[in-house]
XYZ file of C-alpha atoms in Angstrom:
83
model
C -0.356 -42.599 -9.872
C -0.662 -38.863 -9.249
C 2.309 -36.528 -9.364
C 1.220 -34.703 -6.187
C -0.615 -36.190 -3.257
C -3.594 -34.225 -1.981
C -1.668 -32.992 1.066
C 1.193 -31.712 -1.044
C -1.168 -30.024 -3.474
C -3.007 -28.335 -0.597
C 0.178 -27.087 0.963
C 1.401 -25.625 -2.342
C -2.009 -23.996 -2.891
C -1.952 -22.430 0.589
C 1.604 -21.174 0.045
C 0.667 -19.577 -3.285
C -2.420 -18.006 -1.802
C -0.314 -16.569 1.048
C 2.186 -15.056 -1.426
C -0.673 -13.662 -3.518
C -2.177 -11.973 -0.494
C 1.265 -10.504 0.363
C 1.441 -9.045 -3.134
C -2.047 -7.616 -2.697
C -1.053 -5.852 0.521
C 2.108 -4.550 -1.110
C 0.185 -3.236 -4.098
C -2.294 -1.492 -1.796
C 0.643 0.015 0.088
C 2.131 1.280 -3.194
C -1.200 2.844 -4.186
C -1.170 4.782 -0.939
C 2.177 6.326 -1.941
C 4.513 4.087 0.129
C 7.042 1.542 -1.051
C 5.916 -1.763 -2.534
C 8.757 -3.730 -0.942
C 7.989 -2.433 2.520
C 4.418 -3.671 2.352
C 5.497 -7.012 0.875
C 8.124 -7.771 3.530
C 5.853 -6.563 6.284
C 3.018 -8.886 5.186
C 5.446 -11.698 4.473
C 7.052 -11.669 7.935
C 3.759 -11.044 9.707
C 0.544 -12.361 8.260
C -1.096 -10.484 5.380
C -4.038 -9.571 7.585
C -1.790 -7.910 10.165
C 0.252 -6.329 7.386
C -2.929 -4.889 5.884
C -3.943 -3.453 9.254
C -0.542 -1.797 9.715
C -0.636 -0.403 6.150
C -4.099 0.952 6.836
C -2.813 2.900 9.868
C 0.243 4.290 8.055
C 0.217 7.764 6.595
C -1.248 8.086 3.090
C 1.557 10.025 1.418
C -0.253 10.407 -1.849
C -3.279 12.147 -0.356
C -1.174 14.360 1.934
C 0.937 15.505 -1.048
C -2.034 16.380 -3.224
C -3.859 18.259 -0.457
C -0.661 20.130 0.367
C -0.256 21.133 -3.265
C -3.891 22.268 -3.448
C -3.486 24.383 -0.312
C -0.291 25.883 -1.698
C -1.974 26.786 -4.961
C -4.853 28.472 -3.158
C -2.465 30.580 -1.086
C -0.585 31.753 -4.162
C -3.786 32.768 -5.894
C -4.912 34.761 -2.928
C -1.618 36.655 -2.729
C -1.815 37.604 -6.413
C -5.318 38.964 -5.923
C -4.238 41.414 -3.214
C -1.253 42.821 -5.188
């Protein structure tokens, strides 16, 4: 006699896949410079697909920061050349 029936095993597998996808969306959100927990809760409450779409349309804080720093460094160098 099996410990799990096939229906129970399938429901557990779907639940674990759902949680794994939520972690994937949260990790992607963290790589974009946003909070991990925000992406996880967003994809947990909504579906991971909708959570991924929302994360995709949010601002990429990491890219904006590095481009801002690069622009600031160029401005400083130009001012030093004219003095």
